[in-house]
Short mmCIF file of C-alpha atoms in Angstrom, two decimals:
data_model
loop_
_atom_site.label_atom_id
_atom_site.label_comp_id
_atom_site.label_asym_id
_atom_site.label_seq_id
_atom_site.Cartn_x
_atom_site.Cartn_y
_atom_site.Cartn_z
CA LYS A 161 9.42 -23.59 10.58
CA ALA A 162 7.45 -21.68 7.99
CA SER A 163 6.23 -18.23 7.07
CA ILE A 164 2.63 -18.51 5.95
CA ASN A 165 0.33 -16.24 3.99
CA ILE A 166 2.49 -13.13 3.61
CA THR A 167 1.85 -10.53 0.92
CA HIS A 168 3.88 -7.48 1.97
CA THR A 169 7.40 -7.29 0.53
CA ASP A 170 8.91 -6.00 3.78
CA ARG A 171 7.74 -9.12 5.58
CA ILE A 172 8.43 -11.71 2.93
CA MET A 173 12.01 -10.56 2.29
CA HIS A 174 13.00 -11.47 5.86
CA TRP A 175 11.92 -15.04 5.20
CA LYS A 176 13.35 -15.29 1.70
CA VAL A 177 16.90 -14.78 2.97
CA LYS A 178 16.50 -17.72 5.35
CA PRO A 179 16.79 -20.80 3.10
CA ARG A 180 15.42 -23.24 5.68
CA TRP A 181 12.18 -21.31 6.12
CA PRO A 182 9.71 -22.27 3.36
CA ILE A 183 7.15 -19.77 2.16
CA LEU A 184 3.79 -21.30 1.37
CA LYS A 185 1.73 -20.20 -1.60
CA ARG A 186 -1.75 -19.02 -0.69
CA PRO A 187 -4.42 -21.58 -1.65
CA SER A 188 -7.41 -20.60 -3.75
CA PRO A 189 -10.33 -18.97 -1.88
CA GLY A 190 -12.32 -21.51 0.08
CA LYS A 191 -9.62 -24.18 -0.03
CA ARG A 192 -7.38 -25.46 2.75
CA ARG A 193 -3.82 -26.65 2.75
CA SER A 194 -2.07 -29.04 5.11
CA LEU A 195 1.62 -28.56 5.83
CA LYS A 196 3.55 -31.66 6.85
CA THR A 197 6.76 -30.84 8.65
CA PRO A 198 8.70 -32.54 11.46
CA GLU A 199 9.52 -29.18 13.04
CA PRO A 200 7.25 -26.88 15.04
CA LEU A 201 5.85 -23.98 13.03
CA GLN A 202 6.26 -20.27 13.42
CA PRO A 203 3.59 -18.93 11.09
CA ALA A 204 3.42 -15.24 10.29
CA PHE A 205 0.02 -13.90 9.25
CA GLU A 206 -1.11 -10.59 7.92
CA ASN A 207 -4.28 -9.54 9.68
CA ARG A 208 -7.40 -10.54 7.78
CA GLN A 209 -5.32 -12.80 5.52
CA PHE A 210 -5.81 -16.07 7.38
CA LEU A 211 -9.38 -16.22 6.09
CA CYS A 212 -8.20 -18.42 3.22
CA GLY A 213 -8.16 -21.32 5.68
CA ILE A 214 -4.60 -22.62 5.85
CA GLN A 215 -4.49 -25.52 8.28
CA CYS A 216 -1.35 -27.07 9.76
CA ASP A 217 -1.19 -30.68 10.90
CA ARG A 218 1.11 -29.91 13.84
CA PRO A 219 0.86 -27.57 16.83
CA VAL A 220 2.04 -24.03 16.20
CA ASP A 221 5.17 -23.08 18.11
CA ARG A 222 4.76 -19.32 17.81
CA CYS A 223 2.40 -17.12 15.86
CA GLU A 224 3.12 -13.63 14.58
CA GLY A 225 0.63 -11.14 13.20
CA ASP A 226 1.24 -8.24 10.82
CA TYR A 227 -1.15 -5.32 11.36
CA ALA A 228 0.70 -2.92 9.05
CA ALA A 229 -2.32 -2.50 6.76
CA ALA A 230 -5.23 -3.30 9.05
CA GLY A 231 -3.98 -1.61 12.24
CA PRO A 232 -5.56 1.81 11.66
CA TYR A 233 -8.99 0.38 10.91
CA VAL A 234 -9.67 -2.64 13.15
CA SER A 235 -9.39 -3.63 16.78
CA ILE A 236 -5.96 -5.04 17.62
CA ASP A 237 -6.06 -8.09 19.86
CA MET A 238 -3.20 -10.43 20.79
CA THR A 239 -5.25 -12.60 23.13
CA GLY A 240 -7.59 -14.22 20.64
CA GLU A 241 -10.69 -12.99 22.46
CA THR A 242 -11.99 -11.07 19.44
CA ASP A 243 -10.03 -12.42 16.45
CA GLU A 244 -10.03 -16.11 17.45
CA VAL A 245 -6.25 -16.18 16.93
CA SER A 246 -3.76 -15.64 19.74
CA PHE A 247 -0.55 -13.91 18.69
CA ASP A 248 2.83 -14.00 20.36
CA ALA A 249 3.99 -10.90 18.50
CA LEU A 250 2.39 -8.16 16.41
CA TYR A 251 3.95 -5.76 13.92
CA ILE A 252 2.21 -2.39 13.69
CA SER A 253 2.91 0.62 11.44
CA PRO A 254 1.59 3.74 13.19
CA HIS A 255 2.73 5.91 10.26
CA LYS A 256 -0.28 4.51 8.36
CA PHE A 257 -2.71 5.67 11.04
CA ILE A 258 -4.60 8.94 10.71
CA GLY A 259 -2.07 11.60 11.80
CA GLY A 260 0.72 9.03 11.88
CA PRO A 261 3.40 10.15 9.37
CA GLY A 262 6.75 10.43 11.16
CA THR A 263 5.99 7.81 13.81
CA PRO A 264 8.16 4.72 14.42
CA GLY A 265 7.17 1.11 13.87
CA VAL A 266 5.86 -0.79 16.86
CA LEU A 267 6.57 -4.38 17.88
CA ALA A 268 4.21 -5.79 20.51
CA ILE A 269 5.72 -9.01 21.80
CA LYS A 270 5.17 -11.30 24.76
CA ARG A 271 7.94 -11.01 27.32
CA LYS A 272 8.53 -14.77 27.37
CA LEU A 273 10.07 -14.44 23.91
CA LEU A 274 12.63 -11.81 24.94
CA THR A 275 15.26 -14.29 26.03
CA ASN A 276 18.24 -13.32 23.86
CA ARG A 277 21.55 -13.18 25.70
CA LEU A 278 22.59 -10.46 23.25
CA PRO A 279 20.28 -7.71 21.98
CA SER A 280 19.23 -7.87 18.35
CA LEU A 281 21.02 -4.59 17.71
CA PRO A 282 23.72 -3.84 20.33
CA GLY A 283 24.35 -0.18 21.02
CA GLY A 284 23.90 2.66 23.43
CA GLY A 285 20.81 2.17 25.58
CA THR A 286 21.13 -1.62 25.65
CA VAL A 287 23.77 -1.69 28.36
CA SER A 288 23.70 -1.05 32.10
CA TYR A 289 27.47 -0.52 32.42
CA VAL A 290 30.49 -0.19 30.11
CA SER A 291 34.15 -0.22 31.15
CA PRO A 292 37.46 -0.47 29.27
CA GLU A 293 37.44 -4.19 30.03
CA GLY A 294 33.88 -5.09 29.12
CA HIS A 295 30.19 -4.30 29.36
CA THR A 296 26.97 -5.57 30.88
CA TYR A 297 23.70 -5.65 28.97
CA LEU A 298 20.38 -4.71 30.49
CA PRO A 299 18.05 -7.49 31.62
CA ALA A 300 15.74 -8.91 28.98
CA GLY A 301 13.04 -6.45 27.95
CA GLU A 302 12.18 -3.71 25.48
CA SER A 303 15.05 -1.42 26.55
CA LYS A 304 17.59 -4.12 25.76
CA GLU A 305 16.16 -4.40 22.21
CA GLU A 306 16.18 -0.66 21.45
CA GLY A 307 19.75 0.31 20.72
CA GLY A 308 20.73 3.89 20.01
CA THR A 309 18.82 7.07 20.67
CA PRO A 310 15.12 6.26 21.01
CA ALA A 311 12.56 8.08 18.85
CA ILE A 312 11.14 10.04 21.77
CA VAL A 313 9.06 12.69 20.01
CA GLU A 314 8.01 10.24 17.34
CA SER A 315 6.89 7.74 19.98
CA ILE A 316 4.77 10.38 21.69
CA ARG A 317 3.13 11.06 18.33
CA ALA A 318 2.51 7.32 17.91
CA GLY A 319 0.73 7.32 21.25
CA MET A 320 -1.43 10.20 20.08
CA VAL A 321 -2.54 8.44 16.90
CA PHE A 322 -3.58 5.38 18.93
CA GLN A 323 -5.41 7.73 21.28
CA LEU A 324 -7.26 9.26 18.31
CA LYS A 325 -8.22 5.84 16.99
CA ASP A 326 -9.49 4.78 20.43
CA ALA A 327 -11.47 8.02 20.75
CA VAL A 328 -13.29 7.28 17.50
CA GLY A 329 -13.62 3.59 18.33
CA ALA A 330 -12.52 0.60 16.26
CA GLU A 331 -16.09 -0.68 16.05
CA THR A 332 -17.25 2.66 14.64
CA ILE A 333 -14.41 2.71 12.13
CA GLU A 334 -15.11 -0.85 10.99
CA ARG A 335 -18.85 -0.21 10.68
CA LEU A 336 -18.46 2.95 8.60
CA GLU A 337 -15.75 1.57 6.35
CA HIS A 338 -17.47 -1.79 5.84
CA ASP A 339 -20.53 0.06 4.58
CA MET A 340 -18.50 2.13 2.12
CA VAL A 341 -16.35 -0.67 0.70
CA THR A 342 -19.42 -2.91 0.31
CA ARG A 343 -21.23 -0.23 -1.69
CA ALA A 344 -18.13 0.54 -3.75
CA ILE A 345 -17.69 -3.13 -4.70
CA LYS A 346 -21.37 -3.43 -5.60
CA ARG A 347 -21.18 -0.40 -7.91
CA TRP A 348 -17.78 -0.86 -9.51
CA SER A 349 -18.18 -4.60 -10.08
CA ARG A 350 -21.07 -3.82 -12.42
CA HIS A 351 -18.94 -1.59 -14.65
CA PRO A 352 -17.47 -3.54 -17.58
CA ASN A 353 -14.23 -1.51 -17.60
CA ILE A 354 -13.45 -1.75 -13.86
CA HIS A 355 -11.75 -4.91 -12.67
CA ILE A 356 -11.45 -5.16 -8.88
CA LEU A 357 -8.64 -7.42 -7.72
CA GLY A 358 -9.02 -10.12 -5.10
CA ASP A 359 -11.90 -12.20 -3.81
CA LEU A 360 -14.93 -9.89 -3.79
CA LYS A 361 -16.78 -12.08 -1.29
CA ALA A 362 -14.02 -12.20 1.31
CA PRO A 363 -14.17 -9.77 4.25
CA ARG A 364 -11.79 -6.86 3.72
CA ILE A 365 -10.88 -3.49 5.11
CA SER A 366 -12.00 -0.40 3.20
CA MET A 367 -9.32 -0.61 0.54
CA LEU A 368 -9.74 -1.52 -3.14
CA SER A 369 -7.15 -2.25 -5.80
CA PHE A 370 -8.42 -2.19 -9.36
CA LEU A 371 -7.59 -1.99 -13.05
CA ILE A 372 -9.25 0.19 -15.68
CA MET A 373 -9.69 -1.94 -18.79
CA ARG A 374 -9.78 -1.06 -22.49
CA GLN A 375 -10.47 -3.76 -25.06
CA GLY A 376 -9.24 -6.52 -22.79
CA LYS A 377 -6.09 -4.75 -21.55
CA PRO A 378 -5.60 -2.57 -18.47
CA PHE A 379 -4.43 1.01 -18.71
CA HIS A 380 -1.16 1.73 -16.98
CA PHE A 381 -1.75 2.49 -13.32
CA GLY A 382 0.42 5.62 -13.58
CA TYR A 383 -1.83 7.02 -16.29
CA ILE A 384 -4.99 6.37 -14.28
CA ASN A 385 -3.37 7.97 -11.23
CA ALA A 386 -2.56 11.05 -13.31
CA LEU A 387 -6.16 11.37 -14.50
CA LEU A 388 -7.52 11.02 -10.98
CA ASN A 389 -5.15 13.74 -9.80
CA ASP A 390 -5.33 16.16 -12.73
CA ILE A 391 -9.08 16.05 -13.35
CA PHE A 392 -10.55 15.26 -9.95
CA GLY A 393 -7.84 16.16 -7.42
CA ILE A 394 -7.84 12.60 -6.03
CA GLN A 395 -4.51 11.09 -5.00
CA ALA A 396 -4.29 7.31 -5.37
CA ARG A 397 -1.44 4.85 -5.07
CA GLY A 398 -0.24 3.05 -8.17
CA GLY A 399 2.06 0.06 -8.51
CA CYS A 400 2.23 -3.21 -6.64
CA SER A 401 1.61 -1.67 -3.19
CA CYS A 402 4.77 -3.34 -1.81
CA ALA A 403 3.17 -6.72 -2.50
CA GLY A 404 5.06 -8.00 -5.52
CA PRO A 405 4.73 -11.76 -4.88
CA TYR A 406 0.99 -11.45 -4.19
CA GLY A 407 0.70 -9.26 -7.28
CA HIS A 408 2.10 -12.09 -9.38
CA GLU A 409 -0.82 -14.22 -8.23
CA LEU A 410 -3.43 -11.54 -8.76
CA LEU A 411 -2.18 -10.72 -12.26
CA ASN A 412 -1.38 -14.33 -13.27
CA ILE A 413 2.32 -13.62 -13.91
CA ASP A 414 4.33 -16.81 -14.32
CA LYS A 415 8.03 -17.28 -13.56
CA ASN A 416 9.32 -16.88 -17.13
CA TYR A 417 7.32 -13.71 -17.75
CA SER A 418 8.43 -12.34 -14.39
CA ARG A 419 12.12 -12.92 -15.21
CA THR A 420 11.73 -11.13 -18.53
CA ILE A 421 10.07 -8.14 -16.85
CA ASN A 422 12.88 -8.06 -14.31
CA ASN A 423 15.44 -7.92 -17.14
CA ALA A 424 13.57 -5.02 -18.74
CA VAL A 425 13.35 -3.12 -15.45
CA ASN A 426 17.06 -3.64 -14.82
CA ALA A 427 17.69 -2.23 -18.28
CA GLY A 428 15.87 0.96 -17.28
CA TYR A 429 12.36 0.32 -18.63
CA THR A 430 10.57 0.67 -15.30
CA ILE A 431 7.31 1.47 -17.04
CA LEU A 432 6.90 -2.26 -17.65
CA ARG A 433 6.55 -3.05 -13.95
CA PRO A 434 3.01 -4.38 -13.48
CA GLY A 435 0.63 -2.99 -10.91
CA TRP A 436 -2.76 -1.52 -10.15
CA VAL A 437 -4.48 1.53 -8.68
CA ARG A 438 -5.40 1.50 -5.00
CA LEU A 439 -7.91 3.71 -3.21
CA ASN A 440 -9.30 3.52 0.29
CA PHE A 441 -12.38 5.05 1.87
CA ASN A 442 -11.52 6.45 5.28
CA TYR A 443 -14.14 6.51 7.99
CA PHE A 444 -14.10 10.31 8.24
CA ILE A 445 -14.97 11.20 4.64
CA SER A 446 -18.44 12.57 3.96
CA GLU A 447 -21.07 10.88 1.83
CA GLU A 448 -20.49 13.61 -0.76
CA THR A 449 -16.77 12.78 -0.93
CA PHE A 450 -17.48 9.04 -1.13
CA GLU A 451 -19.89 9.49 -4.02
CA TYR A 452 -17.42 11.83 -5.74
CA MET A 453 -14.69 9.18 -5.59
CA LEU A 454 -17.00 6.52 -7.02
CA GLN A 455 -18.11 8.76 -9.88
CA ALA A 456 -14.55 9.87 -10.65
CA VAL A 457 -13.35 6.29 -11.16
CA GLU A 458 -16.46 5.43 -13.17
CA MET A 459 -15.96 8.43 -15.47
CA ILE A 460 -12.32 7.54 -16.07
CA ALA A 461 -13.34 3.95 -16.77
CA GLU A 462 -15.79 5.24 -19.37
CA HIS A 463 -13.88 8.14 -20.93
CA GLY A 464 -10.26 7.97 -19.77
CA TRP A 465 -9.06 6.45 -23.04
CA LYS A 466 -9.85 9.72 -24.81
CA LEU A 467 -6.94 11.54 -23.14
CA PHE A 468 -4.27 8.86 -23.49
CA GLY A 469 -2.56 10.48 -26.46
CA ASN A 470 -2.42 13.77 -24.61
CA TYR A 471 -0.16 12.37 -21.89
CA ARG A 472 3.50 11.45 -21.99
CA TYR A 473 5.48 9.21 -19.70
CA ASP A 474 8.59 10.78 -18.16
CA PRO A 475 11.12 8.03 -17.32
CA ALA A 476 13.19 10.34 -15.10
CA SER A 477 10.34 11.06 -12.68
CA ASP A 478 8.30 7.92 -13.43
CA LEU A 479 5.26 10.18 -13.87
CA TRP A 480 2.63 10.59 -16.57
CA ILE A 481 2.41 14.27 -17.49
CA CYS A 482 -0.22 16.11 -19.50
CA ASN A 483 1.35 17.70 -22.58
CA GLN A 484 -0.81 20.81 -22.32
CA GLY A 485 -0.80 21.16 -18.56
CA ARG A 486 1.56 22.70 -16.09
CA THR A 487 3.22 20.95 -13.19
CA ASN A 488 3.85 22.79 -9.95
CA ALA A 489 7.47 22.29 -8.98
CA CYS A 490 8.10 20.68 -5.62
CA TYR A 491 9.65 22.81 -2.94
CA ASP A 492 13.21 21.98 -1.93
CA LEU A 493 15.52 22.93 0.94
CA ASN A 494 17.45 25.38 -1.26
CA GLN A 495 14.40 27.67 -1.19
CA ILE A 496 14.65 28.07 2.58
CA SER A 497 16.57 31.02 3.98
CA PHE A 498 17.57 32.11 7.48
CA GLU A 499 18.86 35.50 6.37
CA ASN A 500 18.85 38.13 9.12
CA GLY A 501 17.86 35.47 11.62
CA ILE A 502 14.40 35.04 10.06
CA PHE A 503 13.04 31.80 8.66
CA GLN A 504 11.81 32.40 5.12
CA ALA A 505 10.27 29.88 2.72
CA PRO A 506 7.81 29.93 -0.19
CA THR A 507 4.20 29.75 0.88
CA ASN A 508 1.32 28.23 -0.96
CA GLU A 509 -1.61 28.30 1.41
CA PRO A 510 -4.30 25.82 0.36
CA ARG A 511 -7.59 27.42 -0.50
CA LYS A 512 -10.70 25.90 1.03
CA ASN A 513 -13.00 24.52 -1.61
CA ARG A 514 -16.45 26.08 -1.23
CA LYS A 515 -18.04 24.52 -4.29
CA PRO A 516 -20.03 21.27 -4.19
CA LEU A 517 -17.96 18.36 -5.49
CA SER A 518 -20.66 17.74 -8.08
CA THR A 519 -19.35 20.93 -9.74
CA TYR A 520 -16.15 19.11 -10.67
CA ILE A 521 -18.08 16.11 -11.96
CA ASP A 522 -19.93 18.49 -14.29
CA MET A 523 -16.61 20.05 -15.38
CA ALA A 524 -15.16 16.62 -16.11
CA GLU A 525 -18.23 15.65 -18.15
CA LYS A 526 -17.85 18.82 -20.21
CA LEU A 527 -14.13 18.11 -20.70
CA PHE A 528 -14.78 14.63 -22.06
CA THR A 529 -17.74 15.79 -24.17
CA ASP A 530 -15.84 18.67 -25.78
CA LEU A 531 -12.78 16.60 -26.74
CA ASP A 532 -12.14 16.68 -30.46
CA LEU A 533 -11.16 13.06 -31.03
CA SER A 534 -10.40 13.77 -34.68
CA CYS A 535 -7.46 15.96 -33.63
CA PRO A 536 -4.07 14.24 -34.18
CA THR A 537 -3.29 14.82 -30.51
CA PHE A 538 -5.91 12.25 -29.60
CA GLN A 539 -5.05 9.55 -32.09
CA HIS A 540 -3.79 7.23 -29.34
CA ALA A 541 -0.12 7.95 -30.01
CA ASP A 542 2.08 5.99 -27.66
CA PRO A 543 3.28 8.57 -25.09
CA ILE A 544 6.54 6.78 -24.24
CA THR A 545 9.78 6.08 -26.00
CA THR A 546 9.73 3.09 -28.31
CA LEU A 547 10.83 -0.06 -26.52
CA PRO A 548 13.54 -2.37 -27.83
CA ALA A 549 12.16 -5.29 -29.82
CA GLU A 550 13.08 -7.76 -27.07
CA PHE A 551 10.92 -5.85 -24.57
CA GLU A 552 8.11 -4.72 -26.89
CA LYS A 553 6.21 -7.95 -26.26
CA LEU A 554 6.11 -7.07 -22.55
CA ARG A 555 4.01 -3.95 -23.11
CA TRP A 556 1.03 -5.11 -21.09
CA TYR A 557 -0.98 -1.89 -20.86
CA ALA A 558 -3.65 -0.56 -23.20
CA ARG A 559 -2.79 2.26 -25.59
#
């Protein structure tokens, strides 16, 4: 048996702990790989990842599909009528859907596979009767596999987010997002300081991971995230996006270098973890917002280096913080009060932006133009604590 073509850490870890289940390395784009094994296969694919053309020389026993990333944006089909691949089980993460935070994960599985004599997780809800002498489990089915108190409210919310997606229509979502990601790739790929990761010709959902380069080295993803947030109010995700093994391939990290980074991280120097910046273009954003996001990244790619010395890395929070800025403290539960039977908490009502987004592009241009690069603050001082000599060579980011 084999797990094939997995990138997400949550998925790959389940296979790594099973020593008899090999994990195949993804072949280069356009190439195929044949797996010779005497046993039937149980491949596990992430949706849209089987485009690299892995071919097995023996019939597939069971096939699993992971829709954690693609689920909110594409049609989900187990039958093979639309995706040309029939799945026996699908993993879906409704919390990544629009309106989905707080929802439970969903496993869609064919009933013929629910044959366990014992449930995967025995507990209340999996039994039909319990006595001092013994117990009887429910017949095979979803109830038998859901031990403990079910997530009732959360499951209702999950149903609502699927209802919202269906109301918009998967075809509409795919059409709108395909248009945006195609235009974004066309624009950003022409910029010498923007390096988009992955095969630019392969079909993809509207999600781009990229590096901002400076003299052949990428800036740290945390720094780029800080600039996007502080200057443009855009929140992006930085890091390896829970895809560490795939990240090693994308960033050409070999085994020896990876072990050395791991040693540094275990010693507390988490800043050395490699990664990238990830943005996605949701189907509901306006053309103005889409253009604003493109221009923001392009401006940082062109001028972001000018502010590097004005930021410091805080190891405790793992954040890059502007030396001359102010950070709004996060609310915590200690600020909530029920005194006199009344719920009281700090309020910070968001103000609706009534200015065109181009206003903030103009403000950013003025900021970068007015910077006095002769000031000592901007002399590219390294904004983090000096690294030990043994780890200094691992400093992969531009500075």
